[in-house]
Short mmCIF file of C-alpha atoms in Angstrom, two decimals:
data_model
loop_
_atom_site.label_atom_id
_atom_site.label_comp_id
_atom_site.label_asym_id
_atom_site.label_seq_id
_atom_site.Cartn_x
_atom_site.Cartn_y
_atom_site.Cartn_z
CA MET A 1 104.77 161.53 23.63
CA GLY A 2 106.99 159.67 26.09
CA GLN A 3 109.65 161.72 27.73
CA SER A 4 113.04 161.10 29.31
CA VAL A 5 114.12 162.70 32.58
CA ASP A 6 117.51 162.75 34.29
CA VAL A 7 116.15 162.26 37.81
CA SER A 8 119.45 163.09 39.47
CA GLU A 9 119.23 166.63 38.07
CA VAL A 10 115.69 167.06 39.38
CA SER A 11 116.11 165.76 42.93
CA PRO A 12 119.80 165.41 43.93
CA SER A 13 119.27 163.85 47.37
CA LYS A 14 115.76 162.36 47.43
CA VAL A 15 114.93 158.71 48.02
CA ASP A 16 113.17 157.35 44.95
CA LYS A 17 110.17 155.01 44.83
CA PHE A 18 112.51 151.98 44.83
CA GLY A 19 114.34 153.07 47.96
CA CYS A 20 117.55 154.36 46.32
CA ARG A 21 119.03 157.74 47.27
CA SER A 22 119.77 159.64 44.11
CA ASP A 23 123.19 160.73 45.46
CA TRP A 24 124.18 157.05 45.45
CA LEU A 25 123.59 156.76 41.73
CA ASP A 26 125.92 157.51 38.82
CA LYS A 27 123.06 157.01 36.35
CA ASP A 28 119.46 157.86 37.19
CA LEU A 29 117.19 158.19 34.14
CA ALA A 30 113.45 157.81 33.58
CA TYR A 31 111.27 157.50 30.48
CA PHE A 32 107.50 157.68 30.78
CA ALA A 33 105.62 155.87 28.02
CA ALA A 34 101.95 155.07 27.52
CA ASN A 35 102.01 151.59 29.06
CA VAL A 36 104.95 151.66 31.43
CA SER A 37 107.43 153.80 33.31
CA VAL A 38 111.02 152.87 32.41
CA PHE A 39 114.02 153.68 34.63
CA ARG A 40 117.76 153.11 34.41
CA LYS A 41 119.67 153.16 37.68
CA ALA A 42 123.37 152.43 38.07
CA THR A 43 126.23 152.92 40.51
CA CYS A 44 129.92 152.10 40.51
CA GLU A 45 130.18 152.15 44.29
CA THR A 46 131.02 148.92 46.11
CA ALA A 47 129.77 149.89 49.60
CA ILE A 48 126.73 147.99 50.87
CA LYS A 49 123.59 150.09 50.78
CA GLN A 50 120.29 149.20 52.37
CA ILE A 51 116.94 150.05 50.83
CA ALA A 52 113.50 149.73 52.37
CA THR A 53 110.14 150.57 50.83
CA PRO A 54 106.62 150.13 52.23
CA GLY A 55 104.07 148.16 50.29
CA ARG A 56 102.08 150.35 47.91
CA ASP A 57 99.46 149.35 45.37
CA ARG A 58 101.44 150.54 42.36
CA GLY A 59 101.60 147.30 40.37
CA PHE A 60 104.79 145.44 39.52
CA VAL A 61 108.44 146.19 38.83
CA VAL A 62 110.54 144.14 36.43
CA GLY A 63 114.32 144.62 36.46
CA VAL A 64 117.04 143.44 34.07
CA ALA A 65 120.74 143.57 35.02
CA MET A 66 122.84 145.27 32.33
CA LEU A 67 126.09 144.17 34.01
CA PRO A 68 127.20 141.18 36.14
CA GLY A 69 128.64 141.26 39.64
CA HIS A 70 125.77 142.55 41.76
CA SER A 71 124.19 140.68 44.67
CA ARG A 72 121.58 141.52 47.25
CA ARG A 73 120.38 140.17 50.58
CA ILE A 74 116.61 140.35 50.83
CA PHE A 75 115.06 140.39 54.29
CA HIS A 76 111.88 138.45 54.93
CA GLU A 77 109.77 138.36 58.08
CA HIS A 78 111.92 135.81 59.91
CA SER A 79 114.84 135.18 57.54
CA SER A 80 116.92 136.55 54.68
CA THR A 81 118.05 135.21 51.31
CA THR A 82 121.02 136.23 49.16
CA HIS A 83 120.79 136.39 45.37
CA PHE A 84 123.48 136.91 42.73
CA PHE A 85 122.89 138.66 39.40
CA LYS A 86 124.64 137.80 36.16
CA ARG A 87 124.38 139.98 33.07
CA ASP A 88 120.75 139.83 31.84
CA SER A 89 119.47 138.33 35.11
CA ILE A 90 115.94 139.50 35.87
CA TYR A 91 113.81 140.13 38.90
CA ILE A 92 110.06 140.63 39.30
CA ARG A 93 108.28 141.81 42.42
CA ASN A 94 104.89 143.05 43.45
CA LEU A 95 105.17 146.63 44.68
CA ALA A 96 102.25 146.02 47.04
CA ASP A 97 104.64 143.98 49.24
CA PRO A 98 107.03 145.78 51.62
CA TYR A 99 110.66 145.35 50.58
CA LYS A 100 113.97 145.53 52.45
CA ALA A 101 117.34 144.54 51.04
CA ASP A 102 121.09 145.13 51.22
CA LEU A 103 122.51 146.08 47.81
CA ILE A 104 126.02 144.64 47.51
CA GLY A 105 128.43 145.86 44.86
CA PRO A 106 127.99 147.96 41.71
CA PHE A 107 124.81 147.57 39.66
CA ASP A 108 123.19 148.76 36.44
CA PHE A 109 119.50 147.93 36.02
CA ILE A 110 116.76 148.86 33.61
CA LEU A 111 113.48 148.79 35.56
CA LEU A 112 109.96 148.71 34.15
CA GLU A 113 107.00 149.62 36.33
CA PHE A 114 103.60 148.36 35.16
CA THR A 115 100.36 149.23 36.87
CA VAL A 116 97.94 146.33 37.36
CA GLU A 117 95.54 147.98 34.90
CA ALA A 118 98.19 148.46 32.20
CA LEU A 119 99.42 144.87 32.41
CA ALA A 120 95.84 143.54 32.35
CA ARG A 121 95.06 145.67 29.28
CA ILE A 122 98.19 144.46 27.44
CA ALA A 123 97.36 140.83 28.26
CA GLU A 124 93.76 141.17 27.08
CA ASP A 125 94.83 142.91 23.86
CA ALA A 126 97.22 140.00 23.20
CA ASP A 127 94.34 137.51 23.64
CA LEU A 128 95.69 136.31 26.99
CA GLY A 129 93.68 135.86 30.14
CA ARG A 130 93.31 138.81 32.49
CA VAL A 131 96.50 139.13 34.56
CA THR A 132 96.28 140.59 38.06
CA SER A 133 99.44 139.04 39.60
CA LEU A 134 102.91 137.95 38.56
CA ALA A 135 105.21 135.25 39.88
CA THR A 136 108.12 136.65 41.93
CA ARG A 137 111.59 136.13 40.45
CA VAL A 138 115.04 137.15 41.75
CA GLY A 139 118.20 136.62 39.71
CA SER A 140 116.42 134.38 37.18
CA SER A 141 117.39 133.93 33.53
CA ASP A 142 115.10 135.07 30.73
CA ARG A 143 117.05 135.85 27.56
CA ILE A 144 114.00 136.90 25.56
CA LEU A 145 112.92 139.44 28.17
CA ALA A 146 116.50 140.69 28.60
CA ASN A 147 116.93 141.29 24.87
CA LEU A 148 113.61 143.11 24.60
CA VAL A 149 114.43 145.33 27.58
CA ARG A 150 117.95 146.07 26.27
CA ALA A 151 116.33 147.55 23.16
CA LEU A 152 114.90 150.27 25.43
CA ALA A 153 118.35 151.53 26.46
CA PRO A 154 118.92 153.93 23.52
CA ALA A 155 115.44 155.42 23.97
CA ILE A 156 116.09 156.20 27.62
CA LYS A 157 119.37 157.88 26.71
CA LYS A 158 118.18 159.70 23.55
CA PRO A 159 114.40 160.05 23.64
CA ALA A 160 114.33 162.24 20.53
CA GLN A 161 115.23 159.17 18.47
CA ALA A 162 112.46 157.02 20.00
CA THR A 163 109.00 157.53 18.53
CA ASN A 164 105.77 156.91 20.41
CA LEU A 165 105.00 154.17 17.89
CA PHE A 166 108.25 152.33 18.56
CA MET A 167 108.04 152.61 22.35
CA ASP A 168 104.35 151.64 22.38
CA GLN A 169 105.00 148.47 20.37
CA LEU A 170 108.13 147.50 22.28
CA THR A 171 106.66 147.99 25.76
CA THR A 172 103.51 146.15 24.64
CA ALA A 173 105.64 143.21 23.43
CA ILE A 174 107.52 143.22 26.76
CA GLY A 175 104.27 143.34 28.75
CA ALA A 176 102.75 140.51 26.72
CA HIS A 177 105.81 138.32 27.26
CA ILE A 178 105.76 139.01 31.00
CA ALA A 179 102.00 138.33 31.23
CA GLN A 180 102.26 135.06 29.31
CA ARG A 181 105.35 133.69 31.05
CA TYR A 182 104.86 134.92 34.60
CA GLY A 183 101.11 135.52 34.81
CA GLY A 184 100.14 131.92 34.08
CA THR A 185 98.12 132.80 30.97
CA ARG A 186 97.49 130.92 27.74
CA SER A 187 97.05 132.30 24.24
CA THR A 188 93.51 132.11 22.85
CA LEU A 189 94.13 130.75 19.36
CA SER A 190 90.46 131.01 18.42
CA MET A 191 90.86 134.79 18.60
CA ARG A 192 93.68 134.90 16.03
CA PRO A 193 93.11 137.88 13.74
CA LYS A 194 92.39 137.23 10.07
CA GLY A 195 93.60 140.61 8.89
CA LEU A 196 92.21 144.10 8.39
CA SER A 197 89.48 144.93 5.93
CA ARG A 198 90.60 146.95 2.89
CA SER A 199 89.02 150.11 4.29
CA HIS A 200 90.65 149.67 7.70
CA GLU A 201 94.03 148.91 6.15
CA ARG A 202 93.76 152.03 3.99
CA LEU A 203 92.70 154.16 6.98
CA ALA A 204 95.52 152.83 9.17
CA LYS A 205 98.15 153.54 6.53
CA GLU A 206 96.80 157.04 5.94
CA LEU A 207 96.97 157.84 9.65
CA LEU A 208 100.49 156.48 9.91
CA LEU A 209 101.67 158.46 6.86
CA GLU A 210 100.09 161.63 8.23
CA ASN A 211 102.34 161.14 11.27
CA LEU A 212 105.54 160.23 9.45
CA ASP A 213 107.66 161.00 12.54
CA GLY A 214 105.94 158.08 14.31
CA ASN A 215 104.58 160.21 17.13
CA ILE A 216 101.12 158.71 17.05
CA ALA A 217 99.94 156.14 19.55
CA ILE A 218 99.00 152.67 18.30
CA MET A 219 95.85 153.00 20.42
CA ASP A 220 94.72 156.01 18.36
CA VAL A 221 95.08 154.12 15.09
CA ALA A 222 93.41 151.02 16.57
CA ARG A 223 90.47 153.09 17.84
CA ALA A 224 90.01 154.60 14.38
CA CYS A 225 89.60 151.04 13.10
CA ASN A 226 87.34 150.14 16.05
CA LEU A 227 89.78 147.45 17.24
CA SER A 228 91.78 146.76 20.39
CA ARG A 229 95.44 147.69 20.21
CA GLY A 230 96.75 144.11 20.30
CA TYR A 231 94.21 142.86 17.76
CA PHE A 232 95.02 145.76 15.45
CA ILE A 233 98.80 145.14 15.57
CA GLN A 234 98.34 141.43 14.80
CA SER A 235 95.80 142.17 12.03
CA PHE A 236 98.09 144.78 10.45
CA ARG A 237 100.90 142.22 10.45
CA GLU A 238 98.59 139.67 8.79
CA ASN A 239 97.98 142.17 5.96
CA THR A 240 101.46 143.60 5.48
CA GLY A 241 103.89 141.10 7.02
CA MET A 242 105.15 143.92 9.26
CA THR A 243 104.25 145.70 12.47
CA PRO A 244 102.94 149.27 12.05
CA TYR A 245 106.32 150.64 13.18
CA GLN A 246 108.27 148.48 10.72
CA TRP A 247 105.92 149.47 7.88
CA LEU A 248 106.20 153.18 8.70
CA LEU A 249 109.99 152.96 8.90
CA LYS A 250 110.05 151.38 5.43
CA GLU A 251 107.87 154.22 4.11
CA ARG A 252 110.12 156.84 5.68
CA VAL A 253 113.19 155.30 4.04
CA ALA A 254 111.37 155.07 0.67
CA ARG A 255 110.33 158.72 0.85
CA ALA A 256 113.84 159.77 1.81
CA ARG A 257 115.29 157.83 -1.13
CA MET A 258 112.87 159.55 -3.52
CA LEU A 259 113.88 162.98 -2.20
CA LEU A 260 117.56 162.12 -2.55
CA LEU A 261 117.02 161.20 -6.20
CA THR A 262 114.66 164.02 -7.20
CA SER A 263 115.75 167.05 -5.16
CA ASP A 264 118.81 169.00 -4.08
CA GLU A 265 117.60 169.35 -0.49
CA PRO A 266 120.43 169.08 2.10
CA LEU A 267 120.58 165.73 3.89
CA SER A 268 119.57 167.43 7.16
CA HIS A 269 116.36 168.72 5.52
CA VAL A 270 115.58 165.33 4.00
CA ALA A 271 116.03 163.75 7.44
CA ILE A 272 113.58 166.09 9.18
CA SER A 273 110.99 166.02 6.37
CA CYS A 274 110.94 162.21 6.50
CA GLY A 275 110.41 162.05 10.26
CA PHE A 276 113.93 161.29 11.49
CA ALA A 277 115.25 162.98 14.64
CA ASP A 278 118.34 164.40 12.90
CA GLN A 279 120.80 163.69 10.09
CA SER A 280 122.81 161.22 12.18
CA HIS A 281 119.68 159.21 13.02
CA PHE A 282 118.61 159.34 9.35
CA THR A 283 122.00 158.13 8.10
CA ARG A 284 122.10 155.22 10.54
CA VAL A 285 118.56 153.96 9.77
CA PHE A 286 118.84 154.53 6.00
CA THR A 287 122.19 152.76 5.74
CA SER A 288 120.88 149.80 7.73
CA ALA A 289 117.84 149.49 5.43
CA VAL A 290 119.39 150.24 2.03
CA GLY A 291 122.99 149.13 2.48
CA ILE A 292 124.60 152.44 1.53
CA THR A 293 124.59 155.92 3.05
CA PRO A 294 122.23 158.68 1.86
CA GLY A 295 125.26 160.63 0.66
CA ALA A 296 126.39 157.68 -1.43
CA VAL A 297 122.97 157.42 -3.05
CA ARG A 298 123.19 161.05 -4.14
CA ARG A 299 126.79 160.73 -5.31
CA ASN A 300 125.94 157.65 -7.37
CA LEU A 301 123.15 159.61 -9.05
#
């Protein structure tokens, strides 16, 4: 299962892999998922801070600005360039290249670090060409990517409410978008899935229901069906009209509704037995799906 770490509590004065000193930062969180490492780093300080990192073959970092007002001067071999970030501005850089920059003004970024192997695997699973490099971007606009990355923010803050299934699908979707838009790839329409066989659909649903809390990796379900992860997700959607995570969430809500109508179990017990992190998480998801709170369902009965 992915896990969240408050890095500032672990190493109060160390320089992180991106060149930031943790005592600069007001927010320093990390979440480690199957495909990607996700970080959130923020500071309210206005003083200029310089970072410098050597080139290391770690893959790529993709950043999305949560707030406007930040700028940075990036130093090149014989020159420097200054870039301004609006809310949802992105940057992409290859971590194999050395990097030196002045950070000017407050910032709040969500960063995603993909290894070359992970990005290549995501691209191949999505029927895209093999991706081994990405185009560099600094302060660019990509609303689709920004919205996808923003959806990670609650998981970084409250990992107990983020299942492996959800994080796996979301980071895969982010990786596929990055590979297609910035890796110069093209979708292979001839490889479009035609759906799962009846036996594979039944097996996939059984595995998902056996892990009602969602803490099963998509890759494990895909392997059981002898399919790649990306092909499995697309095939499952062909059959059901939903991603595996959406389908499982619907089943969790349906099971919770049945328990509300047929038992006197406390709401907190219903929440846990149906795979929700706690009663608050259960109430929020159930109300969004059904239109009324779990308590109202029971009172109406």
